[in-house]
Amino acid sequence: MSGKSLVKNYMTKDVISVNPNTPNANVIKLMKDTGHDGFPVIDENEHIVGIVTAFDLLLKEWEELVKDIMSTEVVVAQQDMSINDASRVMFRQGISRLPVVGRDGRLNGIITNTDMVRSHIERSTPTKVNYFKKTLEQLYGIKTNLKREKVSTNDLRPTQDKVYADELEGRTYELKRGLAEPAIVVKSGNRWILVDGHHRAVAARKLGCNEIDCYVINLNKDLELGMEKTADKAGIHNFDDIEIIDDAQHPLIAITESLKKKNA
């Protein structure tokens, strides 16, 4: 999990593109169907020759074909460019997407602001999981190994007694768009103990996802963790035992309301 994060690791490879002779009416329909607000324009050799966005369609005089309104000064990224460098380019240029080209000049993918956010999330999680891994090793006097893998939601043993509806909505949004950071799980014996990521796991189950992305810390032996004992005492054995707290009862909402009353 170390090393430089590269554009090729986070770009979308299946890019929807158009050609210079695509009717603009088709582009509008494509935007409605896909929810995207811009597309790379490629020629017959799959070389990028422009980009067409909703701004081109809204702010320029109406024309029939893409070639008549597309922007031809396109900033592109290379696959092996670092995420940080690509972020700087996008920020300085004031753009929200970068087409990614190979050494042959062909379109290989596209990276967007959303992908940048995902890369930041996934880079911040290893710091948290490595800290927890070291804590377990010191606490139990053992050596563990760490692996990133998909884990069945049916196998996960929750250790948290409640989740909040507003955060659940946020995790649902992230999961639908591939933004959710991996959960943290401890494998002890045959048990998959969910340490961090209860909102993600509950959201995944509600969406019908059979598995979620996890950092799994394998203890290589069967040890009962303190959080398991606490969950047992609280009667938390599966996801049906987790209470979903509505927005009005969220601690942050309560603090906000309290501050409002105080100021009033």
Tab-separated table of C-alpha atoms in Angstrom:
chain	number	residue	atom	x	y	z
A	1	MET	CA	0.000	0.000	0.000
A	2	SER	CA	2.986	2.268	-0.342
A	3	GLY	CA	4.322	4.035	-3.397
A	4	LYS	CA	3.159	6.863	-5.577
A	5	SER	CA	-0.512	7.003	-6.607
A	6	LEU	CA	-0.749	7.246	-10.375
A	7	VAL	CA	-3.444	8.457	-12.730
A	8	LYS	CA	-3.776	4.991	-14.293
A	9	ASN	CA	-4.823	3.565	-10.899
A	10	TYR	CA	-7.822	5.877	-10.550
A	11	MET	CA	-8.895	6.838	-14.063
A	12	THR	CA	-12.069	5.525	-15.663
A	13	LYS	CA	-10.998	3.237	-18.493
A	14	ASP	CA	-14.346	2.714	-20.206
A	15	VAL	CA	-14.681	6.233	-21.572
A	16	ILE	CA	-17.766	7.417	-23.397
A	17	SER	CA	-16.559	9.508	-26.313
A	18	VAL	CA	-17.995	11.157	-29.404
A	19	ASN	CA	-16.525	12.081	-32.787
A	20	PRO	CA	-16.399	15.455	-34.547
A	21	ASN	CA	-19.381	14.589	-36.745
A	22	THR	CA	-21.645	13.483	-33.899
A	23	PRO	CA	-24.853	15.567	-33.936
A	24	ASN	CA	-25.110	17.837	-30.909
A	25	ALA	CA	-28.664	16.594	-30.385
A	26	ASN	CA	-27.138	13.147	-29.763
A	27	VAL	CA	-24.705	14.636	-27.253
A	28	ILE	CA	-27.585	16.169	-25.297
A	29	LYS	CA	-29.352	12.807	-25.226
A	30	LEU	CA	-26.110	11.127	-24.146
A	31	MET	CA	-25.799	13.594	-21.280
A	32	LYS	CA	-29.338	12.840	-20.155
A	33	ASP	CA	-28.803	9.086	-20.376
A	34	THR	CA	-25.428	8.958	-18.615
A	35	GLY	CA	-25.505	11.908	-16.215
A	36	HIS	CA	-22.124	13.085	-17.561
A	37	ASP	CA	-21.695	16.719	-18.584
A	38	GLY	CA	-18.796	16.348	-20.982
A	39	PHE	CA	-17.172	13.924	-23.417
A	40	PRO	CA	-13.804	13.633	-25.154
A	41	VAL	CA	-13.933	13.961	-28.920
A	42	ILE	CA	-11.800	11.456	-30.845
A	43	ASP	CA	-10.993	10.941	-34.500
A	44	GLU	CA	-10.969	7.684	-36.485
A	45	ASN	CA	-7.567	6.769	-34.993
A	46	GLU	CA	-8.842	7.230	-31.416
A	47	HIS	CA	-6.658	10.316	-30.994
A	48	ILE	CA	-8.238	13.061	-28.934
A	49	VAL	CA	-9.055	16.153	-30.987
A	50	GLY	CA	-11.290	18.054	-28.594
A	51	ILE	CA	-13.745	17.977	-25.747
A	52	VAL	CA	-17.412	18.934	-25.680
A	53	THR	CA	-19.206	19.947	-22.496
A	54	ALA	CA	-22.562	21.239	-21.336
A	55	PHE	CA	-21.021	24.732	-21.297
A	56	ASP	CA	-20.317	24.501	-25.021
A	57	LEU	CA	-23.926	23.550	-25.683
A	58	LEU	CA	-25.359	26.224	-23.404
A	59	LEU	CA	-23.103	29.211	-24.032
A	60	LYS	CA	-22.241	28.926	-27.723
A	61	GLU	CA	-24.430	29.564	-30.736
A	62	TRP	CA	-26.350	26.444	-31.706
A	63	GLU	CA	-24.641	24.304	-34.324
A	64	GLU	CA	-25.562	20.900	-35.648
A	65	LEU	CA	-22.286	19.032	-35.123
A	66	VAL	CA	-19.787	18.574	-32.305
A	67	LYS	CA	-16.867	19.852	-34.390
A	68	ASP	CA	-18.501	23.265	-34.604
A	69	ILE	CA	-18.676	23.867	-30.843
A	70	MET	CA	-16.058	21.619	-29.230
A	71	SER	CA	-13.012	23.021	-27.453
A	72	THR	CA	-9.851	22.045	-29.280
A	73	GLU	CA	-7.334	23.249	-26.689
A	74	VAL	CA	-7.493	20.129	-24.548
A	75	VAL	CA	-5.309	19.551	-21.485
A	76	VAL	CA	-4.503	15.840	-21.213
A	77	ALA	CA	-2.764	13.594	-18.689
A	78	GLN	CA	-0.378	10.683	-19.126
A	79	GLN	CA	-1.174	7.364	-17.428
A	80	ASP	CA	2.007	7.446	-15.340
A	81	MET	CA	1.474	10.990	-14.094
A	82	SER	CA	1.107	11.160	-10.315
A	83	ILE	CA	-2.303	11.955	-8.856
A	84	ASN	CA	-0.815	14.988	-7.102
A	85	ASP	CA	0.551	16.394	-10.362
A	86	ALA	CA	-2.748	15.791	-12.149
A	87	SER	CA	-4.602	17.512	-9.290
A	88	ARG	CA	-2.352	20.547	-9.570
A	89	VAL	CA	-2.916	20.762	-13.323
A	90	MET	CA	-6.694	20.573	-12.913
A	91	PHE	CA	-6.683	23.167	-10.145
A	92	ARG	CA	-4.478	25.636	-12.029
A	93	GLN	CA	-6.384	25.204	-15.286
A	94	GLY	CA	-9.770	25.389	-13.573
A	95	ILE	CA	-11.012	22.163	-15.165
A	96	SER	CA	-12.906	19.210	-13.717
A	97	ARG	CA	-11.663	16.407	-15.985
A	98	LEU	CA	-8.529	15.296	-17.769
A	99	PRO	CA	-8.582	12.894	-20.717
A	100	VAL	CA	-5.782	10.352	-20.318
A	101	VAL	CA	-3.717	9.397	-23.354
A	102	GLY	CA	-1.133	6.703	-23.976
A	103	ARG	CA	2.276	7.180	-25.563
A	104	ASP	CA	0.674	6.581	-28.935
A	105	GLY	CA	-1.651	9.531	-28.374
A	106	ARG	CA	-4.762	7.389	-28.156
A	107	LEU	CA	-7.440	7.970	-25.547
A	108	ASN	CA	-7.002	5.456	-22.707
A	109	GLY	CA	-9.202	6.901	-20.001
A	110	ILE	CA	-10.422	9.966	-18.185
A	111	ILE	CA	-9.830	11.237	-14.663
A	112	THR	CA	-12.160	13.635	-12.881
A	113	ASN	CA	-12.433	15.587	-9.645
A	114	THR	CA	-14.429	12.676	-8.247
A	115	ASP	CA	-11.514	10.317	-8.902
A	116	MET	CA	-9.191	12.759	-7.127
A	117	VAL	CA	-11.416	12.678	-4.045
A	118	ARG	CA	-11.446	8.873	-4.142
A	119	SER	CA	-7.658	8.744	-4.357
A	120	HIS	CA	-7.371	10.997	-1.305
A	121	ILE	CA	-9.814	8.866	0.682
A	122	GLU	CA	-8.020	5.634	-0.150
A	123	ARG	CA	-4.624	7.124	0.677
A	124	SER	CA	-5.782	8.370	4.086
A	125	THR	CA	-7.229	5.022	5.161
A	126	PRO	CA	-3.905	3.077	5.238
A	127	THR	CA	-2.588	5.449	7.923
A	128	LYS	CA	-5.561	4.584	10.104
A	129	VAL	CA	-5.406	0.842	9.437
A	130	ASN	CA	-1.641	0.618	9.999
A	131	TYR	CA	-2.016	2.401	13.337
A	132	PHE	CA	-4.712	-0.079	14.399
A	133	LYS	CA	-2.592	-3.014	13.150
A	134	LYS	CA	0.375	-1.928	15.287
A	135	THR	CA	-1.905	-1.404	18.281
A	136	LEU	CA	-3.211	-4.979	18.006
A	137	GLU	CA	0.302	-6.373	17.716
A	138	GLN	CA	1.460	-4.506	20.816
A	139	LEU	CA	-1.682	-5.314	22.798
A	140	TYR	CA	-1.676	-9.055	22.113
A	141	GLY	CA	2.055	-9.600	21.511
A	142	ILE	CA	1.515	-11.047	18.041
A	143	LYS	CA	2.476	-10.464	14.427
A	144	THR	CA	-0.338	-9.796	11.964
A	145	ASN	CA	-0.589	-9.503	8.202
A	146	LEU	CA	-2.636	-7.048	6.211
A	147	LYS	CA	-4.492	-7.639	2.976
A	148	ARG	CA	-7.011	-5.666	0.959
A	149	GLU	CA	-9.869	-7.836	-0.254
A	150	LYS	CA	-13.606	-8.116	-0.774
A	151	VAL	CA	-15.472	-9.539	2.207
A	152	SER	CA	-19.020	-10.885	2.218
A	153	THR	CA	-21.369	-8.670	4.207
A	154	ASN	CA	-22.965	-11.860	5.556
A	155	ASP	CA	-19.646	-12.840	7.172
A	156	LEU	CA	-19.074	-9.526	8.928
A	157	ARG	CA	-19.615	-9.377	12.680
A	158	PRO	CA	-20.624	-5.794	13.657
A	159	THR	CA	-19.363	-4.231	16.875
A	160	GLN	CA	-21.290	-0.926	16.801
A	161	ASP	CA	-24.818	-0.590	18.170
A	162	LYS	CA	-26.088	2.299	16.052
A	163	VAL	CA	-25.622	4.208	12.804
A	164	TYR	CA	-26.984	7.606	11.799
A	165	ALA	CA	-29.420	8.119	8.934
A	166	ASP	CA	-27.650	11.144	7.456
A	167	GLU	CA	-24.263	9.408	7.419
A	168	LEU	CA	-25.934	6.310	5.994
A	169	GLU	CA	-27.242	8.435	3.130
A	170	GLY	CA	-23.737	9.780	2.540
A	171	ARG	CA	-22.180	6.305	2.437
A	172	THR	CA	-24.939	5.145	0.068
A	173	TYR	CA	-24.088	8.012	-2.287
A	174	GLU	CA	-20.392	7.107	-2.134
A	175	LEU	CA	-20.996	3.409	-2.778
A	176	LYS	CA	-23.131	4.131	-5.839
A	177	ARG	CA	-20.325	6.225	-7.288
A	178	GLY	CA	-17.403	4.027	-6.251
A	179	LEU	CA	-16.124	6.546	-3.710
A	180	ALA	CA	-16.454	4.609	-0.469
A	181	GLU	CA	-13.220	4.018	1.392
A	182	PRO	CA	-12.485	0.424	2.453
A	183	ALA	CA	-13.802	-0.787	5.800
A	184	ILE	CA	-11.391	-2.117	8.417
A	185	VAL	CA	-11.880	-5.749	9.447
A	186	VAL	CA	-10.012	-8.036	11.838
A	187	LYS	CA	-9.872	-11.752	10.957
A	188	SER	CA	-9.666	-13.753	14.180
A	189	GLY	CA	-10.089	-17.494	13.749
A	190	ASN	CA	-13.067	-17.866	11.426
A	191	ARG	CA	-14.614	-14.537	12.429
A	192	TRP	CA	-14.564	-11.337	10.360
A	193	ILE	CA	-14.882	-8.563	12.932
A	194	LEU	CA	-15.959	-5.192	11.574
A	195	VAL	CA	-13.899	-2.512	13.305
A	196	ASP	CA	-14.496	0.585	11.189
A	197	GLY	CA	-17.031	1.099	8.408
A	198	HIS	CA	-20.420	0.227	9.915
A	199	HIS	CA	-22.232	2.906	7.915
A	200	ARG	CA	-20.625	1.577	4.725
A	201	ALA	CA	-21.562	-2.012	5.551
A	202	VAL	CA	-25.174	-1.162	6.418
A	203	ALA	CA	-25.485	0.975	3.266
A	204	ALA	CA	-24.039	-1.852	1.159
A	205	ARG	CA	-26.545	-4.341	2.555
A	206	LYS	CA	-29.419	-1.958	1.880
A	207	LEU	CA	-28.199	-1.582	-1.711
A	208	GLY	CA	-28.092	-5.365	-2.094
A	209	CYS	CA	-24.298	-5.543	-2.302
A	210	ASN	CA	-23.056	-8.991	-1.279
A	211	GLU	CA	-19.546	-7.812	-0.412
A	212	ILE	CA	-17.561	-4.693	0.417
A	213	ASP	CA	-13.981	-3.579	-0.037
A	214	CYS	CA	-11.987	-4.068	3.187
A	215	TYR	CA	-8.557	-3.831	4.738
A	216	VAL	CA	-8.319	-7.147	6.570
A	217	ILE	CA	-5.928	-7.517	9.496
A	218	ASN	CA	-5.349	-11.249	9.977
A	219	LEU	CA	-4.347	-12.204	13.527
A	220	ASN	CA	-3.256	-15.686	12.372
A	221	LYS	CA	-4.876	-17.114	15.507
A	222	ASP	CA	-8.197	-17.135	17.324
A	223	LEU	CA	-8.307	-14.323	19.861
A	224	GLU	CA	-11.413	-12.738	21.357
A	225	LEU	CA	-11.093	-8.988	21.015
A	226	GLY	CA	-12.282	-6.572	23.669
A	227	MET	CA	-14.686	-4.986	21.191
A	228	GLU	CA	-16.290	-8.398	20.637
A	229	LYS	CA	-16.914	-8.759	24.362
A	230	THR	CA	-18.405	-5.266	24.501
A	231	ALA	CA	-20.651	-6.031	21.506
A	232	ASP	CA	-21.807	-9.282	23.156
A	233	LYS	CA	-22.775	-7.408	26.320
A	234	ALA	CA	-24.697	-4.883	24.233
A	235	GLY	CA	-26.505	-7.663	22.344
A	236	ILE	CA	-24.919	-6.788	18.992
A	237	HIS	CA	-24.512	-10.049	17.075
A	238	ASN	CA	-25.599	-9.158	13.518
A	239	PHE	CA	-26.698	-6.176	11.454
A	240	ASP	CA	-30.330	-6.535	12.541
A	241	ASP	CA	-29.194	-5.535	16.025
A	242	ILE	CA	-27.927	-2.147	14.836
A	243	GLU	CA	-30.252	0.799	15.433
A	244	ILE	CA	-30.602	3.451	12.737
A	245	ILE	CA	-30.860	6.859	14.400
A	246	ASP	CA	-32.799	9.510	12.492
A	247	ASP	CA	-31.201	12.837	11.628
A	248	ALA	CA	-32.836	14.761	14.480
A	249	GLN	CA	-31.065	12.581	17.045
A	250	HIS	CA	-27.582	12.898	15.537
A	251	PRO	CA	-25.146	14.353	18.112
A	252	LEU	CA	-23.851	16.942	15.631
A	253	ILE	CA	-27.406	18.083	14.902
A	254	ALA	CA	-28.111	18.331	18.631
A	255	ILE	CA	-24.982	20.461	19.152
A	256	THR	CA	-25.929	22.698	16.226
A	257	GLU	CA	-29.453	23.182	17.563
A	258	SER	CA	-28.060	23.916	21.018
A	259	LEU	CA	-25.753	26.577	19.588
A	260	LYS	CA	-28.631	28.107	17.650
A	261	LYS	CA	-30.738	28.399	20.798
A	262	LYS	CA	-27.796	29.829	22.741
A	263	ASN	CA	-27.164	32.485	20.083
A	264	ALA	CA	-30.866	33.294	19.877
